Short mmCIF file of C-alpha atoms in Angstrom, two decimals:
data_model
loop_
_atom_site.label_atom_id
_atom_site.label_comp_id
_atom_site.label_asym_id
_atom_site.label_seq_id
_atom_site.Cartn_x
_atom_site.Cartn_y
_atom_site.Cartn_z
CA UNK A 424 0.00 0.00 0.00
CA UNK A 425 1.02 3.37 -0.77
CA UNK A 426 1.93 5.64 2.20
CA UNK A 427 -0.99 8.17 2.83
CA UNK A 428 1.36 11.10 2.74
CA UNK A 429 3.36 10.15 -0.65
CA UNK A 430 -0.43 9.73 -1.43
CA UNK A 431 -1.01 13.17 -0.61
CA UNK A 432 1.83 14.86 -2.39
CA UNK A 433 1.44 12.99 -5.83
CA UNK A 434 -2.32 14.22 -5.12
CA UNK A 435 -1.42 17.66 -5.21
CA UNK A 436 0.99 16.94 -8.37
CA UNK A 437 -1.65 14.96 -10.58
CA UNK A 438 -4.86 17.28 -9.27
CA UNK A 439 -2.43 20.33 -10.02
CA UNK A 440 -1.49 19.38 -13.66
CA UNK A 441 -4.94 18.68 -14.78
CA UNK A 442 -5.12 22.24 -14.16
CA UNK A 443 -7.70 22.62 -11.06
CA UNK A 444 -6.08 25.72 -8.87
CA UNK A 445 -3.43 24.64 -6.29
CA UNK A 446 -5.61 25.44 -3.28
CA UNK A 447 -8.22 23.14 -3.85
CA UNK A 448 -5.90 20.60 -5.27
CA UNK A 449 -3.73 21.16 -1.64
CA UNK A 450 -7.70 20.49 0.39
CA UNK A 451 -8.98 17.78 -1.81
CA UNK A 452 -4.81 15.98 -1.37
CA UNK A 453 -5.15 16.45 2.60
CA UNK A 454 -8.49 15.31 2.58
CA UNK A 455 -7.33 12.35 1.11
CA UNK A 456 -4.66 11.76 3.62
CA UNK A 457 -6.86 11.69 6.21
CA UNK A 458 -9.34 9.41 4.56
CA UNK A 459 -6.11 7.17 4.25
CA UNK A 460 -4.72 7.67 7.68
CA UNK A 461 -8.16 6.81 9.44
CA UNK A 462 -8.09 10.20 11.15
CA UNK A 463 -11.59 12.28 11.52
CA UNK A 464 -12.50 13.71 8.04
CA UNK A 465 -14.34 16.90 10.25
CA UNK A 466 -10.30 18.05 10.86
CA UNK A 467 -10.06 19.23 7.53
CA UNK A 468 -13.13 22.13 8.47
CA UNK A 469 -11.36 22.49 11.74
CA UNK A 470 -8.04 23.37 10.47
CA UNK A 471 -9.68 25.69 7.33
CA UNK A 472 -11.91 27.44 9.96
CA UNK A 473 -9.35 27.55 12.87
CA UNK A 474 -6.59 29.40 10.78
CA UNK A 475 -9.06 31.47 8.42
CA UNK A 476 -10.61 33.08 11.79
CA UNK A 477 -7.58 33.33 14.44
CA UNK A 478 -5.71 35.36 11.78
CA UNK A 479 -6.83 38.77 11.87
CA UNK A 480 -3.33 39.80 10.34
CA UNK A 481 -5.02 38.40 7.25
CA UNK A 482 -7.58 41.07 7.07
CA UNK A 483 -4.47 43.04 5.67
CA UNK A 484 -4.49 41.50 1.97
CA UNK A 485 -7.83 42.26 1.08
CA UNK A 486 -7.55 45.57 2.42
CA UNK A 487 -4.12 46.04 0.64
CA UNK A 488 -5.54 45.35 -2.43
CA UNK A 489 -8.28 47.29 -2.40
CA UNK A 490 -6.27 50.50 -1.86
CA UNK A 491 -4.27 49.65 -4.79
CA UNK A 492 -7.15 49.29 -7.06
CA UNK A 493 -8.76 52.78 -5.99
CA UNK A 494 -5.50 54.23 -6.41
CA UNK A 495 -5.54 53.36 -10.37
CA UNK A 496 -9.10 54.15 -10.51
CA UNK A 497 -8.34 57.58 -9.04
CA UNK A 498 -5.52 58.40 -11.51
CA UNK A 499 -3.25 58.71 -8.39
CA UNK A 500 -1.12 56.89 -10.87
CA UNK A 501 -0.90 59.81 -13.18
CA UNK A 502 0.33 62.18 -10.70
CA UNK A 503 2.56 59.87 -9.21
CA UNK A 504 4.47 59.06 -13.00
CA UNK A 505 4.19 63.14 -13.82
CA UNK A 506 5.83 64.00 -10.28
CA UNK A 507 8.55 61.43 -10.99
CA UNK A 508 9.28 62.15 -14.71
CA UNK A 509 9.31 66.09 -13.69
CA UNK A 510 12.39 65.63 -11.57
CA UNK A 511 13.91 62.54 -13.02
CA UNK A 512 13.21 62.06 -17.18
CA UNK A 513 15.98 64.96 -18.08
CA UNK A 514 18.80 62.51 -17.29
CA UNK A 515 20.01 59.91 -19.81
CA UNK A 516 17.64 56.55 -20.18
CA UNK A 517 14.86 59.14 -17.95
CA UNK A 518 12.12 57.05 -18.46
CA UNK A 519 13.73 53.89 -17.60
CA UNK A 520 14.80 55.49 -14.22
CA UNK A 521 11.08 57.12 -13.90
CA UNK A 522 10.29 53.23 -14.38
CA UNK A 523 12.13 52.34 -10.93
CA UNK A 524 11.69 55.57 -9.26
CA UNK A 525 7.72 54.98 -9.68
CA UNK A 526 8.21 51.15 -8.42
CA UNK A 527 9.73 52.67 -5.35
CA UNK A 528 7.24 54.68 -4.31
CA UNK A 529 4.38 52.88 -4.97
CA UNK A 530 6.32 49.39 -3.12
CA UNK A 531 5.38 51.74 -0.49
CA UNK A 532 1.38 51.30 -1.16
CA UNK A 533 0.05 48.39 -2.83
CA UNK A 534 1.97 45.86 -1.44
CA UNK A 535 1.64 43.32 -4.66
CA UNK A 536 4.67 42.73 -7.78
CA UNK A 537 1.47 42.04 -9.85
CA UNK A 538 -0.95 45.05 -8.72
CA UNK A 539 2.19 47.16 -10.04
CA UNK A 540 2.84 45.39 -12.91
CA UNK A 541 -0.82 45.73 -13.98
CA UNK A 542 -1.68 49.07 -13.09
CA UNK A 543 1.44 52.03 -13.25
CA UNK A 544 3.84 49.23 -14.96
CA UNK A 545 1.13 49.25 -17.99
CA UNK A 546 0.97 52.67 -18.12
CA UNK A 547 4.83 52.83 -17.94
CA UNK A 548 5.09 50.18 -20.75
CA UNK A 549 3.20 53.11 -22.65
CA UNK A 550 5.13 55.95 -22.31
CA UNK A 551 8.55 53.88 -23.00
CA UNK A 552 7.14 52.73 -26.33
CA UNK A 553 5.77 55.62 -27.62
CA UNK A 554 7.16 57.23 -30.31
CA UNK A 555 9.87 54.36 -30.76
CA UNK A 556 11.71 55.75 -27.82
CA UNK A 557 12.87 52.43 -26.09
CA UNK A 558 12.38 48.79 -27.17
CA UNK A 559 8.97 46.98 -26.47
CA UNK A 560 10.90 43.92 -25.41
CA UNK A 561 13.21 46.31 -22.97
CA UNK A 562 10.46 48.41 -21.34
CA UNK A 563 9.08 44.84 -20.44
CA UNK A 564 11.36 43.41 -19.26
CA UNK A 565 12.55 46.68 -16.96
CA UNK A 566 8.58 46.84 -15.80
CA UNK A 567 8.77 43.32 -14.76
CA UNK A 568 11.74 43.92 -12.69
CA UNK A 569 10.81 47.16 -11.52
CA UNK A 570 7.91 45.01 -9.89
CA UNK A 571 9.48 43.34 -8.11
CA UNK A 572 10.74 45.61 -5.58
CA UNK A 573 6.76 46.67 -4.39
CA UNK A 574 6.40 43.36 -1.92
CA UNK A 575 9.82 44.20 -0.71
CA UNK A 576 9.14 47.65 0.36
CA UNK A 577 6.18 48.13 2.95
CA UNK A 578 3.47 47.51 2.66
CA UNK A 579 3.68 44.24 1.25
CA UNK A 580 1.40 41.22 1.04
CA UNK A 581 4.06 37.98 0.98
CA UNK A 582 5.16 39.59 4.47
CA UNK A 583 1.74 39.64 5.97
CA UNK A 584 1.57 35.81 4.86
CA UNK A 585 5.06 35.20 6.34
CA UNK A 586 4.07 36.82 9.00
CA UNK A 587 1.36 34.28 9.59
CA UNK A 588 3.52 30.92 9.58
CA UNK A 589 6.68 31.93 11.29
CA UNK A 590 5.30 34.68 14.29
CA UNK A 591 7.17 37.00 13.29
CA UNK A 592 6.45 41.35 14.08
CA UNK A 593 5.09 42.02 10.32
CA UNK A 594 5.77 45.70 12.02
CA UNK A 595 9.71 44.74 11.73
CA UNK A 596 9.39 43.12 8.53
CA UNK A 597 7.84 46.27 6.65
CA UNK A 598 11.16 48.07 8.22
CA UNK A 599 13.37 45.58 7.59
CA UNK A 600 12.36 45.44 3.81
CA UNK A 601 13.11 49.19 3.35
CA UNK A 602 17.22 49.13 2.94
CA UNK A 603 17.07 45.52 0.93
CA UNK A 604 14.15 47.15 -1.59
CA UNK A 605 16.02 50.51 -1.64
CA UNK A 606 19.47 47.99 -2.84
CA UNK A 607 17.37 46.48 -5.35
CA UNK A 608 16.10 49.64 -6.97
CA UNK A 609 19.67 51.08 -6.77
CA UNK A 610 21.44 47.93 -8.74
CA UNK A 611 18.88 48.79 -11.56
CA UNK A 612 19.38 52.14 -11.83
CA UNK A 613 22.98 51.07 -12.33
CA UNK A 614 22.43 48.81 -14.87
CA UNK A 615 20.04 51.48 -16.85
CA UNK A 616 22.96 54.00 -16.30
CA UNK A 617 25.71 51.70 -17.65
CA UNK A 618 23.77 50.84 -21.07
CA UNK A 619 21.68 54.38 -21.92
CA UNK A 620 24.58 55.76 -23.52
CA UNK A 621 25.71 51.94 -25.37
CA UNK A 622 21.96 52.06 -26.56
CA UNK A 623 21.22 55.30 -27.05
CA UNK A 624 18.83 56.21 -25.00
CA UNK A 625 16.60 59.03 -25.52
CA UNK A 626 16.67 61.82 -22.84
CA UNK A 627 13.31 63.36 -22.18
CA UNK A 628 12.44 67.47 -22.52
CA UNK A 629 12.70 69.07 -19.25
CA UNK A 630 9.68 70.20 -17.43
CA UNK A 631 10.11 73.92 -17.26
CA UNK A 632 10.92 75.05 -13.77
CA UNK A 633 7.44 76.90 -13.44
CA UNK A 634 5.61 73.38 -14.18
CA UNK A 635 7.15 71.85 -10.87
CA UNK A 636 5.50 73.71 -8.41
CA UNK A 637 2.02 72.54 -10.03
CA UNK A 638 2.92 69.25 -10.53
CA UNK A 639 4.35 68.42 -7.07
CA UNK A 640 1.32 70.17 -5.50
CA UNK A 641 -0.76 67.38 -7.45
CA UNK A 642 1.33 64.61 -6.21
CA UNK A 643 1.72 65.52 -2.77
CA UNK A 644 -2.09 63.57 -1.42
CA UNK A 645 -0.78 60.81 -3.38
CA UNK A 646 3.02 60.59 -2.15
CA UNK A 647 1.18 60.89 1.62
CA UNK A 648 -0.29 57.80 1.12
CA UNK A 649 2.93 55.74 2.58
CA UNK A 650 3.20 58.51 5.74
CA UNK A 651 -0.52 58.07 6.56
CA UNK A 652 -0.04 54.03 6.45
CA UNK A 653 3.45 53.79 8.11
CA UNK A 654 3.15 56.75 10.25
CA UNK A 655 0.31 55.08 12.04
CA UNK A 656 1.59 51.70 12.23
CA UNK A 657 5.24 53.03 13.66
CA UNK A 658 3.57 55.86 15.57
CA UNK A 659 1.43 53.33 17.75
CA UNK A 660 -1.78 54.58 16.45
CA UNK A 661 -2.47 51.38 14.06
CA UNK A 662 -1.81 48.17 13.47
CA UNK A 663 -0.62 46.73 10.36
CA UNK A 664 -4.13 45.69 9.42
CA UNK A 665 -5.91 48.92 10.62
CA UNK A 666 -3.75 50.96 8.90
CA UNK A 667 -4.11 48.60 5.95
CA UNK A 668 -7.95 49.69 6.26
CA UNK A 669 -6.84 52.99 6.45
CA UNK A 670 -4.91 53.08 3.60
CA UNK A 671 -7.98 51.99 1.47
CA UNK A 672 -10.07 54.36 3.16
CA UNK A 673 -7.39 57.05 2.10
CA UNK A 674 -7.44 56.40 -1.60
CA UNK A 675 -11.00 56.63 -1.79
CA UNK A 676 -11.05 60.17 0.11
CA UNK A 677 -8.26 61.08 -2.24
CA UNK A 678 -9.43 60.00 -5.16
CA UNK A 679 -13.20 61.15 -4.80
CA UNK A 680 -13.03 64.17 -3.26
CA UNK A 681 -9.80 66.05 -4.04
CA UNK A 682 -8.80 64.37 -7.52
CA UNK A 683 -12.95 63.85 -8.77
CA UNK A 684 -11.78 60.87 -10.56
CA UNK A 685 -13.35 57.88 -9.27
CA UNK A 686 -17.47 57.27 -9.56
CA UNK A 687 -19.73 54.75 -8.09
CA UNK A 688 -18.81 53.04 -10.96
CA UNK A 689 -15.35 52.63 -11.01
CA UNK A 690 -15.55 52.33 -7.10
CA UNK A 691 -17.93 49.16 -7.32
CA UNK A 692 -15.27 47.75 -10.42
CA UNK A 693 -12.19 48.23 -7.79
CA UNK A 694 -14.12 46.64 -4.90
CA UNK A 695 -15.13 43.82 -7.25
CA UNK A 696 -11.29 43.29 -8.66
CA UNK A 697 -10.44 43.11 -5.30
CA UNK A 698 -12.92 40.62 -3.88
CA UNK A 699 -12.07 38.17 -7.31
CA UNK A 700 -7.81 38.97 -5.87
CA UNK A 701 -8.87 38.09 -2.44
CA UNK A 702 -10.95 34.79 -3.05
CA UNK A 703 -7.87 33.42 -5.46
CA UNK A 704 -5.42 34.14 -2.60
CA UNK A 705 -7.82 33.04 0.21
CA UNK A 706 -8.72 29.78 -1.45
CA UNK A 707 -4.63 28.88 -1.31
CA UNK A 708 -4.13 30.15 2.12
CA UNK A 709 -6.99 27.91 3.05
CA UNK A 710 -5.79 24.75 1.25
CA UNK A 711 -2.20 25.88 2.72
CA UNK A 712 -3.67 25.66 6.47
CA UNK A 713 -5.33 22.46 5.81
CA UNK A 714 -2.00 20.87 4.16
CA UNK A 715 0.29 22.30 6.91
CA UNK A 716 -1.73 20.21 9.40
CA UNK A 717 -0.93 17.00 7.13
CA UNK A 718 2.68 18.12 7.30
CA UNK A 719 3.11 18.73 10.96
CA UNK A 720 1.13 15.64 12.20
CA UNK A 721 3.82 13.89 10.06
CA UNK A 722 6.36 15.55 11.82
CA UNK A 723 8.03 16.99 8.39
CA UNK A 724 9.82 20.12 9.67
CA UNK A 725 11.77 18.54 12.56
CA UNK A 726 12.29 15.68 10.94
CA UNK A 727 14.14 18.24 7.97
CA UNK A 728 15.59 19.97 10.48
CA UNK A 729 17.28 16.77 12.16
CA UNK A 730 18.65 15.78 8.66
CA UNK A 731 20.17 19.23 8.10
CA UNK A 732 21.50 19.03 11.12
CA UNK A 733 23.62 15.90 9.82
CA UNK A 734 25.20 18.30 7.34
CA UNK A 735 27.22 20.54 10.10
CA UNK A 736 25.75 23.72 7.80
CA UNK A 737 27.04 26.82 9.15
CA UNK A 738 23.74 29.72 9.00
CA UNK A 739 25.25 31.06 5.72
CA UNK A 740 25.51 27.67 4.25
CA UNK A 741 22.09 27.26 5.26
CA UNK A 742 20.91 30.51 4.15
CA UNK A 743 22.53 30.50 0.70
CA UNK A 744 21.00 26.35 0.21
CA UNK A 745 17.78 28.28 0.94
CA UNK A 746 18.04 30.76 -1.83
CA UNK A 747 18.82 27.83 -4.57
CA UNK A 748 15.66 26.33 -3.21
CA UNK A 749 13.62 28.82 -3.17
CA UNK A 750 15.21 30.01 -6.60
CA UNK A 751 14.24 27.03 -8.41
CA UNK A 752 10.88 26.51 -6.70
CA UNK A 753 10.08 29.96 -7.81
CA UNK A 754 10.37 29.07 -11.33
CA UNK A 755 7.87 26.47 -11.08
CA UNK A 756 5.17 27.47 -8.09
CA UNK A 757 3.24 30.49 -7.59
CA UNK A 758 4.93 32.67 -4.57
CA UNK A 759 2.11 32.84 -1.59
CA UNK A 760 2.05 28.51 -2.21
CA UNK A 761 5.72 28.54 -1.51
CA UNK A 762 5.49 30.94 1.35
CA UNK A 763 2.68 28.48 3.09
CA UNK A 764 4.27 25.18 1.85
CA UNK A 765 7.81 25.23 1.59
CA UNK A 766 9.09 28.05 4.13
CA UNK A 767 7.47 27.01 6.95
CA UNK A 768 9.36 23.80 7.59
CA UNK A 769 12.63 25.78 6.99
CA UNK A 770 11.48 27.87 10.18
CA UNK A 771 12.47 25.16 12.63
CA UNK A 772 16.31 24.73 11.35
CA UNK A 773 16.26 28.86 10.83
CA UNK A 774 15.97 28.90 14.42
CA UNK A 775 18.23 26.10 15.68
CA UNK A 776 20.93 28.33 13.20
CA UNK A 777 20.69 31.19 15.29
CA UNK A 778 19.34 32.72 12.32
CA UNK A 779 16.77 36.10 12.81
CA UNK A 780 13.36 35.30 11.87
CA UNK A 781 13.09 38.58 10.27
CA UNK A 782 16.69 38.47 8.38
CA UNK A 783 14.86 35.21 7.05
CA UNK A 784 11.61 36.35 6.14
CA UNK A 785 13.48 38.90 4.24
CA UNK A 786 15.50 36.51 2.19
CA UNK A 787 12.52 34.41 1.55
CA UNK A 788 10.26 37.40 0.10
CA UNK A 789 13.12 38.51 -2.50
CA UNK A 790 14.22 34.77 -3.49
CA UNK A 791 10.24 34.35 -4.16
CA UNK A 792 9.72 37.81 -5.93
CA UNK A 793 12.69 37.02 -7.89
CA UNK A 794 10.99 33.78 -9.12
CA UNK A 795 8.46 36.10 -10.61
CA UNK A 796 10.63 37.09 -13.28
CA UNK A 797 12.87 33.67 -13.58
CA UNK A 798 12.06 31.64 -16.41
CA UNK A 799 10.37 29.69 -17.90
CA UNK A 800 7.52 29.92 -15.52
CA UNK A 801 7.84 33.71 -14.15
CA UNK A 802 3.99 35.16 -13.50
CA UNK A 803 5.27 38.98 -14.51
CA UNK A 804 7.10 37.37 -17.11
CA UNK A 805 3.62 36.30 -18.52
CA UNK A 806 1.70 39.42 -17.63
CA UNK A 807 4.25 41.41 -19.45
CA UNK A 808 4.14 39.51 -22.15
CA UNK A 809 0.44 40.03 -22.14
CA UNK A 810 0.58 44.10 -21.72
CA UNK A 811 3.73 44.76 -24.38
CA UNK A 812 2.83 41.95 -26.84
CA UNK A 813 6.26 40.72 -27.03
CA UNK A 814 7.23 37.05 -26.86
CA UNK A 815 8.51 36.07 -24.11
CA UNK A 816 12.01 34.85 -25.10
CA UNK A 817 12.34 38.45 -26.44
CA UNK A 818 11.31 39.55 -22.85
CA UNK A 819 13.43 36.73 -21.10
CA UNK A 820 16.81 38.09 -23.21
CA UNK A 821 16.39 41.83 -22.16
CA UNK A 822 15.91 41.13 -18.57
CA UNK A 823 19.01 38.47 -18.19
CA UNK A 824 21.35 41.87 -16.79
CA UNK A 825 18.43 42.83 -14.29
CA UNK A 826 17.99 39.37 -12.71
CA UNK A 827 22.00 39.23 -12.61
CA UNK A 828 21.97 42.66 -10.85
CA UNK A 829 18.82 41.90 -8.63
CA UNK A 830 20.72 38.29 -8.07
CA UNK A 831 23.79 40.37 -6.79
CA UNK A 832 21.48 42.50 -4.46
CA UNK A 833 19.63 38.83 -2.86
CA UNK A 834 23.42 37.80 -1.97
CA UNK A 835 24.19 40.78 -0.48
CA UNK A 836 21.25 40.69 1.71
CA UNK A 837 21.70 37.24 2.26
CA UNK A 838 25.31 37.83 3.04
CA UNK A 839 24.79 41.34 5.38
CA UNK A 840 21.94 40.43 8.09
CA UNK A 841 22.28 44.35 9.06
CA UNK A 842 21.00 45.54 5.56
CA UNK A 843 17.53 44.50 6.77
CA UNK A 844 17.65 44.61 10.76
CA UNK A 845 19.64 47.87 10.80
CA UNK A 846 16.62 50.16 10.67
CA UNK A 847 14.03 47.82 12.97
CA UNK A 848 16.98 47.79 15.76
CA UNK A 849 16.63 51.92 15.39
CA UNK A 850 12.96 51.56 16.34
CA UNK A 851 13.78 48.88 19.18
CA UNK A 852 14.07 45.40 17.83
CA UNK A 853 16.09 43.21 19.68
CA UNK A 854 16.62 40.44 17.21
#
């Protein structure tokens, strides 16, 4: 007989090729194992309802999402790419700098590589293109990994998740993203820098001096948005998931009263788009809490952690086995499955290591935002394709020097723990 747990995983395998979405295929496999196992079948609701309901740190996706979606319906978009190319689109390869300056500061409101991709990345992929002024394959490929930095600076949804399965402050994750997501977004810039000139580059007309004033005035409610959501959760006043609701709250005010840009409308579309984000990612987090039971009662993290153990890996070793993992996973799996699947039963031999939890987290979120632009199976890589109409070995070819460069910037963080604790220990962390 078949062991109920191999059972389970080629259950997940089969149910997942024949196309029917990982979460269910992850509920139906652990249903299965305890069918097998001659457990009760009623643990199944137990664990789904336990984890859905104890977790009010999840109340921060949905949320999250939302505010992104008002802020494209509310062209606080716009603003935000007219503030940036104002100050930055004079200087050789502008736009392509505007491209990473934009990803920057909204990392610091959505909270999702995809909600960027699909809302200011498309409208970036635009004003690249137009006129012939950079390649459609290159303004891809820098949108994709442009995107990639939003989960990494706070907000950011894969942290909330993390968050969930390893107990860690998601206060002193948002911090400790901000230095590793500012490194990523500067090893970019370098690589735009080094080939504007070899490429020829356009540089974009200057905004006449008397335009700035105007402009910034416009952007300011939007560039707020990140002060009203971390000023409240660093000031005491909120937590992450209240100012999450907050931040929604925020970009409707914003958008309806002071910009006039958003109708009932276009409000009901955003809260729609959101709900359809939410169920996707709720239905894996739920077939995630059902599966993790599967793989704790079968004792699958200590077990791992015991084996490593037999390797006398030193916490770098460890650390830098992790990103290959992780690396390759994230060229096959989608990034929240790996976050609920795979990380947690690297948390137990983390923490024999000596290794922070938050330092970890860290390296986790980049290694799985990096998989979004890996190939072959790299989602942005897909939606990019989608919004530029490129192919996607043309895409795959022009970002090869930004995954090197973003590759550079995961070692780095993986190599200098301070990078990402420096600024939580300046706001108390002990870790």
């Amino acid at each position: 007989m078949i062991e109920p747990f191999t059972a389970s995983i080629l259950s997940i395998v089969l149910l997942a090729l024949l196309g029917l979405p990982v979460g269910h295929a992850m509920i139906a496999s652990s249903i299965l194992y305890l069918l097998m196992s001659g457990s009760d079948m009623g643990t199944a609701a137990e664990q789904l309802l336990n984890g859905m309901f104890s977790s009010y740190i999840l109340l921060a996706v949905p949320l999250f999402i939302l505010a992104a979606e008002l802020m494209n319906a509310g062209n606080m978009t716009l603003r935000l790419l007219a503030f940036c190319n104002a100050f930055i689109g004079r200087f050789p390869g502008g736009l392509a700098l505007v491209n990473v300056a934009q990803s920057i500061i909204f990392a610091g409101m959505s909270g999702s590589a995809i909600a960027d991709a699909a809302g200011s990345g498309k409208m970036m992929q635009r004003m690249m293109t137009e006129g012939g002024k950079y390649p459609p394959a290159f303004a891809a490929a820098l949108t994709a990994s442009t995107a990639v930095i939003g989960p990494i600076i706070p907000p950011s949804i894969p942290m909330v998740i993390y968050a969930l399965v390893s107990d860690a402050s998601i206060g002193y994750l948002f911090l400790a993203g901000v230095v590793p997501g500012l490194l990523m977004g500067l090893v970019q810039v370098i690589i735009i820098l080094s080939t504007a000139r070899r490429r020829k580059f356009p540089v974009e007309k200057p905004v006449p001096l008397r335009e700035l004033p105007k402009i910034t005035f416009d952007a300011i409610p939007a560039l707020m948005m990140p002060v009203v959501l971390l000023g409240g959760i660093y000031g005491g006043v909120t937590t992450p998931t209240e100012a999450a609701a907050v931040a929604a709250l925020y970009a409707l005010l914003v958008s309806a009263i002071l910009y006039r840009s958003v109708t009932l409308k276009s409000a009901y579309d955003s809260v729609l788009s959101s709900a359809r984000t939410t169920a996707s990612i709720g239905m894996l987090i739920a077939g995630a809490l059902v599966f993790n039971y599967v793989v704790t009662v079968e004792n699958i993290p200590a077990s791992l952690s015991i084996w490593l153990a037999g390797f006398d890996l030193s916490p770098l070793a460890f650390l830098l086995m992790v990103n290959v993992i992780l690396l390759v996973l994230g060229c096959l799996l989608e990034g929240t499955t790996i976050l609920l699947v795979i990380v947690p039963v690297f948390i137990p031999t983390a923490q024999a290591l000596g290794i922070d939890l938050v330092h970890f987290g860290i390296v986790c979120v980049v290694n799985i935002m990096l998989g979004l632009i890996t190939p072959p199976y790299g989602l942005l890589l897909f939606v990019m394709t989608t919004i530029s109409g490129c192919s996607l070995g043309q895409i795959v070819r022009e970002i090869l020097p930004f995954l090197t460069a973003l590759l550079v910037a995961l070692f780095l963080i993986t190599l200098v723990p301070d990078l990402s604790l420096w600024l939580p220990r300046l706001f108390g962390y002990n870790g």
